[in-house]
């Protein structure tokens, strides 16, 4: 979680969706979330996320790239939702 590891807040491997029940009422449902994350990104990356304790110093260009990536993902999702609604 971001509270436990704020230094990986903007790491793309650590940004994954979760249902609102798991996210809001089950503290992220780590027992159900972790196996799916391993399936998605692999054991090595999950181990790295869990053991990384370095201090993050994000520069402005990096944060702008992250914003661009997620803006694009959001637009794709919105377009898919509109296609399904039509």
mmCIF file of N, CA, C and O in Angstrom:
data_model
loop_
_atom_site.group_PDB
_atom_site.id
_atom_site.type_symbol
_atom_site.label_atom_id
_atom_site.label_comp_id
_atom_site.label_asym_id
_atom_site.label_seq_id
_atom_site.Cartn_x
_atom_site.Cartn_y
_atom_site.Cartn_z
ATOM 1 N N UNK A 1 0.839 -1.189 0.000
ATOM 2 C CA UNK A 1 0.000 0.000 0.000
ATOM 3 C C UNK A 1 0.882 1.250 0.000
ATOM 4 O O UNK A 1 2.046 1.197 0.382
ATOM 5 N N UNK A 2 0.309 2.362 -0.393
ATOM 6 C CA UNK A 2 1.054 3.623 -0.421
ATOM 7 C C UNK A 2 1.424 4.043 0.995
ATOM 8 O O UNK A 2 2.496 4.593 1.237
ATOM 9 N N UNK A 3 0.578 3.754 1.947
ATOM 10 C CA UNK A 3 0.885 4.103 3.334
ATOM 11 C C UNK A 3 2.098 3.354 3.855
ATOM 12 O O UNK A 3 2.911 3.899 4.586
ATOM 13 N N UNK A 4 2.238 2.094 3.457
ATOM 14 C CA UNK A 4 3.366 1.284 3.906
ATOM 15 C C UNK A 4 4.622 1.528 3.087
ATOM 16 O O UNK A 4 5.725 1.326 3.576
ATOM 17 N N UNK A 5 4.460 1.950 1.828
ATOM 18 C CA UNK A 5 5.616 2.140 0.939
ATOM 19 C C UNK A 5 5.394 3.339 0.011
ATOM 20 O O UNK A 5 5.177 3.171 -1.181
ATOM 21 N N UNK A 6 5.450 4.548 0.551
ATOM 22 C CA UNK A 6 5.186 5.728 -0.281
ATOM 23 C C UNK A 6 6.201 5.934 -1.400
ATOM 24 O O UNK A 6 5.901 6.581 -2.398
ATOM 25 N N UNK A 7 7.383 5.348 -1.280
ATOM 26 C CA UNK A 7 8.423 5.511 -2.289
ATOM 27 C C UNK A 7 8.097 4.785 -3.604
ATOM 28 O O UNK A 7 8.707 5.061 -4.619
ATOM 29 N N UNK A 8 7.137 3.847 -3.594
ATOM 30 C CA UNK A 8 6.750 3.195 -4.840
ATOM 31 C C UNK A 8 5.357 3.621 -5.313
ATOM 32 O O UNK A 8 4.750 2.976 -6.148
ATOM 33 N N UNK A 9 4.904 4.749 -4.818
ATOM 34 C CA UNK A 9 3.589 5.287 -5.183
ATOM 35 C C UNK A 9 3.427 5.421 -6.691
ATOM 36 O O UNK A 9 2.397 5.076 -7.254
ATOM 37 N N UNK A 10 4.428 5.934 -7.380
ATOM 38 C CA UNK A 10 4.318 6.196 -8.814
ATOM 39 C C UNK A 10 5.037 5.143 -9.656
ATOM 40 O O UNK A 10 5.336 5.394 -10.812
ATOM 41 N N UNK A 11 5.279 3.980 -9.110
ATOM 42 C CA UNK A 11 5.880 2.903 -9.872
ATOM 43 C C UNK A 11 4.767 2.184 -10.635
ATOM 44 O O UNK A 11 3.781 1.754 -10.037
ATOM 45 N N UNK A 12 4.929 2.028 -11.936
ATOM 46 C CA UNK A 12 3.870 1.441 -12.756
ATOM 47 C C UNK A 12 3.540 0.006 -12.368
ATOM 48 O O UNK A 12 2.415 -0.448 -12.564
ATOM 49 N N UNK A 13 4.507 -0.742 -11.824
ATOM 50 C CA UNK A 13 4.211 -2.103 -11.382
ATOM 51 C C UNK A 13 3.301 -2.090 -10.163
ATOM 52 O O UNK A 13 2.646 -3.073 -9.865
ATOM 53 N N UNK A 14 3.258 -0.982 -9.455
ATOM 54 C CA UNK A 14 2.464 -0.895 -8.232
ATOM 55 C C UNK A 14 1.101 -0.249 -8.476
ATOM 56 O O UNK A 14 0.359 -0.018 -7.542
ATOM 57 N N UNK A 15 0.778 0.059 -9.712
ATOM 58 C CA UNK A 15 -0.499 0.701 -10.033
ATOM 59 C C UNK A 15 -1.399 -0.296 -10.729
ATOM 60 O O UNK A 15 -1.212 -0.604 -11.903
ATOM 61 N N UNK A 16 -2.362 -0.803 -9.989
ATOM 62 C CA UNK A 16 -3.284 -1.797 -10.517
ATOM 63 C C UNK A 16 -4.671 -1.516 -9.961
ATOM 64 O O UNK A 16 -4.821 -1.006 -8.862
ATOM 65 N N UNK A 17 -5.650 -1.874 -10.712
ATOM 66 C CA UNK A 17 -7.009 -1.596 -10.258
ATOM 67 C C UNK A 17 -7.469 -2.647 -9.250
ATOM 68 O O UNK A 17 -6.951 -3.770 -9.208
ATOM 69 N N UNK A 18 -8.424 -2.247 -8.450
ATOM 70 C CA UNK A 18 -9.043 -3.146 -7.484
ATOM 71 C C UNK A 18 -10.510 -2.757 -7.390
ATOM 72 O O UNK A 18 -10.875 -1.605 -7.630
ATOM 73 N N UNK A 19 -11.356 -3.693 -7.061
ATOM 74 C CA UNK A 19 -12.779 -3.363 -6.927
ATOM 75 C C UNK A 19 -12.964 -2.463 -5.703
ATOM 76 O O UNK A 19 -12.142 -2.441 -4.784
ATOM 77 N N UNK A 20 -14.038 -1.725 -5.695
ATOM 78 C CA UNK A 20 -14.252 -0.757 -4.618
ATOM 79 C C UNK A 20 -14.426 -1.433 -3.260
ATOM 80 O O UNK A 20 -13.998 -0.900 -2.245
ATOM 81 N N UNK A 21 -15.030 -2.607 -3.220
ATOM 82 C CA UNK A 21 -15.209 -3.311 -1.949
ATOM 83 C C UNK A 21 -13.844 -3.683 -1.368
ATOM 84 O O UNK A 21 -13.550 -3.418 -0.201
ATOM 85 N N UNK A 22 -12.981 -4.283 -2.198
ATOM 86 C CA UNK A 22 -11.641 -4.670 -1.718
ATOM 87 C C UNK A 22 -10.842 -3.442 -1.318
ATOM 88 O O UNK A 22 -10.177 -3.434 -0.286
ATOM 89 N N UNK A 23 -10.899 -2.415 -2.138
ATOM 90 C CA UNK A 23 -10.092 -1.226 -1.902
ATOM 91 C C UNK A 23 -10.563 -0.445 -0.682
ATOM 92 O O UNK A 23 -9.755 0.019 0.109
ATOM 93 N N UNK A 24 -11.853 -0.289 -0.522
ATOM 94 C CA UNK A 24 -12.389 0.571 0.537
ATOM 95 C C UNK A 24 -12.708 -0.142 1.841
ATOM 96 O O UNK A 24 -12.636 0.462 2.904
ATOM 97 N N UNK A 25 -13.062 -1.418 1.773
ATOM 98 C CA UNK A 25 -13.539 -2.099 2.978
ATOM 99 C C UNK A 25 -12.660 -3.253 3.445
ATOM 100 O O UNK A 25 -12.794 -3.725 4.566
ATOM 101 N N UNK A 26 -11.765 -3.738 2.588
ATOM 102 C CA UNK A 26 -10.932 -4.885 2.951
ATOM 103 C C UNK A 26 -9.442 -4.537 2.975
ATOM 104 O O UNK A 26 -8.595 -5.412 2.861
ATOM 105 N N UNK A 27 -9.128 -3.265 3.090
ATOM 106 C CA UNK A 27 -7.734 -2.790 3.136
ATOM 107 C C UNK A 27 -6.900 -3.315 1.974
ATOM 108 O O UNK A 27 -5.752 -3.699 2.128
ATOM 109 N N UNK A 28 -7.499 -3.361 0.812
ATOM 110 C CA UNK A 28 -6.793 -3.806 -0.386
ATOM 111 C C UNK A 28 -6.884 -5.291 -0.657
ATOM 112 O O UNK A 28 -6.473 -5.753 -1.701
ATOM 113 N N UNK A 29 -7.429 -6.068 0.276
ATOM 114 C CA UNK A 29 -7.576 -7.512 0.128
ATOM 115 C C UNK A 29 -6.273 -8.159 -0.356
ATOM 116 O O UNK A 29 -6.222 -8.832 -1.383
ATOM 117 N N UNK A 30 -5.215 -7.965 0.392
ATOM 118 C CA UNK A 30 -3.891 -8.429 0.003
ATOM 119 C C UNK A 30 -3.869 -9.939 -0.255
ATOM 120 O O UNK A 30 -3.205 -10.398 -1.189
ATOM 121 N N UNK A 31 -4.604 -10.710 0.509
ATOM 122 C CA UNK A 31 -4.615 -12.166 0.323
ATOM 123 C C UNK A 31 -5.123 -12.552 -1.064
ATOM 124 O O UNK A 31 -4.638 -13.505 -1.667
ATOM 125 N N UNK A 32 -6.078 -11.823 -1.580
ATOM 126 C CA UNK A 32 -6.593 -12.092 -2.923
ATOM 127 C C UNK A 32 -5.842 -11.348 -4.007
ATOM 128 O O UNK A 32 -5.741 -11.802 -5.150
ATOM 129 N N UNK A 33 -5.286 -10.196 -3.652
ATOM 130 C CA UNK A 33 -4.622 -9.320 -4.616
ATOM 131 C C UNK A 33 -3.231 -9.823 -5.004
ATOM 132 O O UNK A 33 -2.876 -9.827 -6.187
ATOM 133 N N UNK A 34 -2.458 -10.261 -4.040
ATOM 134 C CA UNK A 34 -1.065 -10.647 -4.286
ATOM 135 C C UNK A 34 -0.929 -11.777 -5.306
ATOM 136 O O UNK A 34 -0.120 -11.676 -6.231
ATOM 137 N N UNK A 35 -1.694 -12.875 -5.211
ATOM 138 C CA UNK A 35 -1.560 -13.943 -6.218
ATOM 139 C C UNK A 35 -1.877 -13.452 -7.638
ATOM 140 O O UNK A 35 -1.215 -13.843 -8.595
ATOM 141 N N UNK A 36 -2.860 -12.602 -7.763
ATOM 142 C CA UNK A 36 -3.201 -12.065 -9.086
ATOM 143 C C UNK A 36 -2.113 -11.132 -9.598
ATOM 144 O O UNK A 36 -1.838 -11.081 -10.796
ATOM 145 N N UNK A 37 -1.484 -10.381 -8.692
ATOM 146 C CA UNK A 37 -0.390 -9.499 -9.085
ATOM 147 C C UNK A 37 0.805 -10.328 -9.564
ATOM 148 O O UNK A 37 1.425 -9.989 -10.578
ATOM 149 N N UNK A 38 1.098 -11.417 -8.890
ATOM 150 C CA UNK A 38 2.181 -12.314 -9.311
ATOM 151 C C UNK A 38 1.874 -12.870 -10.699
ATOM 152 O O UNK A 38 2.747 -12.921 -11.563
ATOM 153 N N UNK A 39 0.638 -13.243 -10.912
ATOM 154 C CA UNK A 39 0.215 -13.755 -12.218
ATOM 155 C C UNK A 39 0.384 -12.694 -13.301
ATOM 156 O O UNK A 39 0.787 -12.989 -14.420
ATOM 157 N N UNK A 40 0.118 -11.443 -12.941
ATOM 158 C CA UNK A 40 0.162 -10.348 -13.910
ATOM 159 C C UNK A 40 1.582 -9.875 -14.225
ATOM 160 O O UNK A 40 1.939 -9.729 -15.396
ATOM 161 N N UNK A 41 2.405 -9.619 -13.200
ATOM 162 C CA UNK A 41 3.727 -9.020 -13.442
ATOM 163 C C UNK A 41 4.888 -9.954 -13.130
ATOM 164 O O UNK A 41 6.018 -9.630 -13.453
ATOM 165 N N UNK A 42 4.635 -11.075 -12.482
ATOM 166 C CA UNK A 42 5.692 -12.036 -12.188
ATOM 167 C C UNK A 42 6.210 -11.931 -10.764
ATOM 168 O O UNK A 42 6.170 -10.869 -10.140
ATOM 169 N N UNK A 43 6.708 -13.055 -10.270
ATOM 170 C CA UNK A 43 7.192 -13.151 -8.891
ATOM 171 C C UNK A 43 8.366 -12.215 -8.628
ATOM 172 O O UNK A 43 8.443 -11.589 -7.578
ATOM 173 N N UNK A 44 9.314 -12.108 -9.583
ATOM 174 C CA UNK A 44 10.494 -11.263 -9.363
ATOM 175 C C UNK A 44 10.110 -9.804 -9.135
ATOM 176 O O UNK A 44 10.670 -9.142 -8.254
ATOM 177 N N UNK A 45 9.172 -9.298 -9.917
ATOM 178 C CA UNK A 45 8.769 -7.892 -9.770
ATOM 179 C C UNK A 45 8.006 -7.674 -8.465
ATOM 180 O O UNK A 45 8.173 -6.640 -7.811
ATOM 181 N N UNK A 46 7.170 -8.632 -8.090
ATOM 182 C CA UNK A 46 6.448 -8.519 -6.817
ATOM 183 C C UNK A 46 7.440 -8.534 -5.652
ATOM 184 O O UNK A 46 7.330 -7.723 -4.735
ATOM 185 N N UNK A 47 8.415 -9.430 -5.711
ATOM 186 C CA UNK A 47 9.442 -9.478 -4.662
ATOM 187 C C UNK A 47 10.188 -8.145 -4.590
ATOM 188 O O UNK A 47 10.474 -7.646 -3.505
ATOM 189 N N UNK A 48 10.521 -7.573 -5.751
ATOM 190 C CA UNK A 48 11.220 -6.284 -5.775
ATOM 191 C C UNK A 48 10.356 -5.189 -5.135
ATOM 192 O O UNK A 48 10.844 -4.407 -4.327
ATOM 193 N N UNK A 49 9.069 -5.153 -5.489
ATOM 194 C CA UNK A 49 8.175 -4.143 -4.901
ATOM 195 C C UNK A 49 8.117 -4.278 -3.379
ATOM 196 O O UNK A 49 8.135 -3.293 -2.657
ATOM 197 N N UNK A 50 8.049 -5.510 -2.900
ATOM 198 C CA UNK A 50 7.912 -5.748 -1.466
ATOM 199 C C UNK A 50 9.204 -5.497 -0.699
ATOM 200 O O UNK A 50 9.158 -5.187 0.489
ATOM 201 N N UNK A 51 10.347 -5.616 -1.360
ATOM 202 C CA UNK A 51 11.615 -5.457 -0.651
ATOM 203 C C UNK A 51 12.296 -4.123 -0.928
ATOM 204 O O UNK A 51 13.327 -3.833 -0.323
ATOM 205 N N UNK A 52 11.756 -3.309 -1.812
ATOM 206 C CA UNK A 52 12.371 -2.031 -2.148
ATOM 207 C C UNK A 52 12.100 -1.024 -1.033
ATOM 208 O O UNK A 52 10.960 -0.672 -0.769
ATOM 209 N N UNK A 53 13.161 -0.546 -0.398
ATOM 210 C CA UNK A 53 13.017 0.436 0.674
ATOM 211 C C UNK A 53 13.818 1.698 0.385
ATOM 212 O O UNK A 53 14.130 2.466 1.295
ATOM 213 N N UNK A 54 14.154 1.903 -0.875
ATOM 214 C CA UNK A 54 14.938 3.082 -1.240
ATOM 215 C C UNK A 54 14.074 4.344 -1.183
ATOM 216 O O UNK A 54 12.846 4.279 -1.271
ATOM 217 N N UNK A 55 14.715 5.461 -1.030
ATOM 218 C CA UNK A 55 14.014 6.741 -1.011
ATOM 219 C C UNK A 55 13.800 7.179 -2.456
ATOM 220 O O UNK A 55 14.732 7.169 -3.261
ATOM 221 N N UNK A 56 12.579 7.538 -2.788
ATOM 222 C CA UNK A 56 12.271 7.939 -4.160
ATOM 223 C C UNK A 56 12.365 9.452 -4.293
ATOM 224 O O UNK A 56 11.850 10.197 -3.461
ATOM 225 N N UNK A 57 13.030 9.867 -5.334
ATOM 226 C CA UNK A 57 13.121 11.282 -5.679
ATOM 227 C C UNK A 57 12.627 11.412 -7.108
ATOM 228 O O UNK A 57 13.381 11.277 -8.062
ATOM 229 N N UNK A 58 11.329 11.627 -7.259
ATOM 230 C CA UNK A 58 10.739 11.721 -8.591
ATOM 231 C C UNK A 58 10.957 13.117 -9.154
ATOM 232 O O UNK A 58 10.619 14.103 -8.515
ATOM 233 N N UNK A 59 11.477 13.151 -10.370
ATOM 234 C CA UNK A 59 11.659 14.445 -11.014
ATOM 235 C C UNK A 59 10.418 14.784 -11.843
ATOM 236 O O UNK A 59 9.569 13.930 -12.107
ATOM 237 N N UNK A 60 10.313 16.038 -12.230
ATOM 238 C CA UNK A 60 9.133 16.526 -12.954
ATOM 239 C C UNK A 60 8.920 15.781 -14.275
ATOM 240 O O UNK A 60 7.786 15.379 -14.561
ATOM 241 N N UNK A 61 9.943 15.554 -15.099
ATOM 242 C CA UNK A 61 9.708 14.816 -16.343
ATOM 243 C C UNK A 61 9.132 13.410 -16.113
ATOM 244 O O UNK A 61 8.255 12.967 -16.857
ATOM 245 N N UNK A 62 9.605 12.719 -15.078
ATOM 246 C CA UNK A 62 9.077 11.396 -14.767
ATOM 247 C C UNK A 62 7.592 11.472 -14.405
ATOM 248 O O UNK A 62 6.779 10.694 -14.908
ATOM 249 N N UNK A 63 7.239 12.414 -13.556
ATOM 250 C CA UNK A 63 5.838 12.554 -13.151
ATOM 251 C C UNK A 63 4.959 12.946 -14.330
ATOM 252 O O UNK A 63 3.817 12.486 -14.439
ATOM 253 N N UNK A 64 5.477 13.741 -15.237
ATOM 254 C CA UNK A 64 4.714 14.100 -16.444
ATOM 255 C C UNK A 64 4.494 12.875 -17.332
ATOM 256 O O UNK A 64 3.419 12.706 -17.912
ATOM 257 N N UNK A 65 5.508 12.010 -17.429
ATOM 258 C CA UNK A 65 5.352 10.776 -18.219
ATOM 259 C C UNK A 65 4.295 9.869 -17.594
ATOM 260 O O UNK A 65 3.454 9.307 -18.299
ATOM 261 N N UNK A 66 4.334 9.737 -16.290
ATOM 262 C CA UNK A 66 3.337 8.917 -15.591
ATOM 263 C C UNK A 66 1.941 9.474 -15.835
ATOM 264 O O UNK A 66 1.000 8.730 -16.116
ATOM 265 N N UNK A 67 1.806 10.785 -15.744
ATOM 266 C CA UNK A 67 0.504 11.409 -15.993
ATOM 267 C C UNK A 67 0.033 11.136 -17.413
ATOM 268 O O UNK A 67 -1.133 10.809 -17.639
ATOM 269 N N UNK A 68 0.934 11.225 -18.387
ATOM 270 C CA UNK A 68 0.566 10.976 -19.783
ATOM 271 C C UNK A 68 0.124 9.532 -19.992
ATOM 272 O O UNK A 68 -0.863 9.268 -20.687
ATOM 273 N N UNK A 69 0.831 8.597 -19.368
ATOM 274 C CA UNK A 69 0.475 7.180 -19.497
ATOM 275 C C UNK A 69 -0.929 6.937 -18.966
ATOM 276 O O UNK A 69 -1.758 6.297 -19.615
ATOM 277 N N UNK A 70 -1.227 7.463 -17.797
ATOM 278 C CA UNK A 70 -2.534 7.194 -17.206
ATOM 279 C C UNK A 70 -3.647 8.017 -17.828
ATOM 280 O O UNK A 70 -4.796 7.590 -17.846
ATOM 281 N N UNK A 71 -3.334 9.168 -18.380
ATOM 282 C CA UNK A 71 -4.331 9.916 -19.133
ATOM 283 C C UNK A 71 -4.755 9.112 -20.364
ATOM 284 O O UNK A 71 -5.942 8.996 -20.671
ATOM 285 N N UNK A 72 -3.766 8.516 -21.037
ATOM 286 C CA UNK A 72 -4.048 7.699 -22.214
ATOM 287 C C UNK A 72 -4.866 6.467 -21.842
ATOM 288 O O UNK A 72 -5.834 6.116 -22.516
ATOM 289 N N UNK A 73 -4.496 5.809 -20.750
ATOM 290 C CA UNK A 73 -5.240 4.637 -20.294
ATOM 291 C C UNK A 73 -6.683 5.009 -19.941
ATOM 292 O O UNK A 73 -7.625 4.275 -20.244
ATOM 293 N N UNK A 74 -6.852 6.144 -19.306
ATOM 294 C CA UNK A 74 -8.185 6.607 -18.913
ATOM 295 C C UNK A 74 -9.046 6.888 -20.152
ATOM 296 O O UNK A 74 -10.214 6.512 -20.199
ATOM 297 N N UNK A 75 -8.459 7.521 -21.141
ATOM 298 C CA UNK A 75 -9.206 7.806 -22.380
ATOM 299 C C UNK A 75 -9.643 6.519 -23.073
ATOM 300 O O UNK A 75 -10.763 6.423 -23.586
ATOM 301 N N UNK A 76 -8.747 5.528 -23.101
ATOM 302 C CA UNK A 76 -9.101 4.244 -23.711
ATOM 303 C C UNK A 76 -10.249 3.576 -22.959
ATOM 304 O O UNK A 76 -11.170 3.042 -23.563
ATOM 305 N N UNK A 77 -10.176 3.621 -21.643
ATOM 306 C CA UNK A 77 -11.229 3.028 -20.830
ATOM 307 C C UNK A 77 -12.552 3.746 -21.042
ATOM 308 O O UNK A 77 -13.595 3.120 -21.207
ATOM 309 N N UNK A 78 -12.530 5.076 -21.064
ATOM 310 C CA UNK A 78 -13.750 5.848 -21.298
ATOM 311 C C UNK A 78 -14.338 5.543 -22.665
ATOM 312 O O UNK A 78 -15.553 5.413 -22.813
ATOM 313 N N UNK A 79 -13.488 5.398 -23.679
ATOM 314 C CA UNK A 79 -13.968 5.075 -25.023
ATOM 315 C C UNK A 79 -14.611 3.690 -25.052
ATOM 316 O O UNK A 79 -15.645 3.487 -25.691
ATOM 317 N N UNK A 80 -13.995 2.726 -24.340
ATOM 318 C CA UNK A 80 -14.565 1.383 -24.270
ATOM 319 C C UNK A 80 -15.916 1.388 -23.584
ATOM 320 O O UNK A 80 -16.845 0.698 -24.001
ATOM 321 N N UNK A 81 -16.024 2.172 -22.523
ATOM 322 C CA UNK A 81 -17.291 2.253 -21.792
ATOM 323 C C UNK A 81 -18.376 2.855 -22.676
ATOM 324 O O UNK A 81 -19.510 2.379 -22.717
ATOM 325 N N UNK A 82 -18.037 3.896 -23.419
ATOM 326 C CA UNK A 82 -19.007 4.522 -24.314
ATOM 327 C C UNK A 82 -19.431 3.574 -25.426
ATOM 328 O O UNK A 82 -20.600 3.547 -25.801
ATOM 329 N N UNK A 83 -18.504 2.780 -25.957
ATOM 330 C CA UNK A 83 -18.848 1.808 -27.002
ATOM 331 C C UNK A 83 -19.791 0.751 -26.468
ATOM 332 O O UNK A 83 -20.718 0.323 -27.157
ATOM 333 N N UNK A 84 -19.565 0.304 -25.251
ATOM 334 C CA UNK A 84 -20.419 -0.718 -24.653
ATOM 335 C C UNK A 84 -21.802 -0.185 -24.313
ATOM 336 O O UNK A 84 -22.773 -0.921 -24.318
ATOM 337 N N UNK A 85 -21.884 1.104 -24.004
ATOM 338 C CA UNK A 85 -23.161 1.711 -23.638
ATOM 339 C C UNK A 85 -24.033 1.952 -24.877
ATOM 340 O O UNK A 85 -25.250 2.005 -24.769
ATOM 341 N N UNK A 86 -23.402 2.112 -26.004
ATOM 342 C CA UNK A 86 -24.151 2.428 -27.236
ATOM 343 C C UNK A 86 -24.824 1.228 -27.829
ATOM 344 O O UNK A 86 -24.828 0.163 -27.545
#
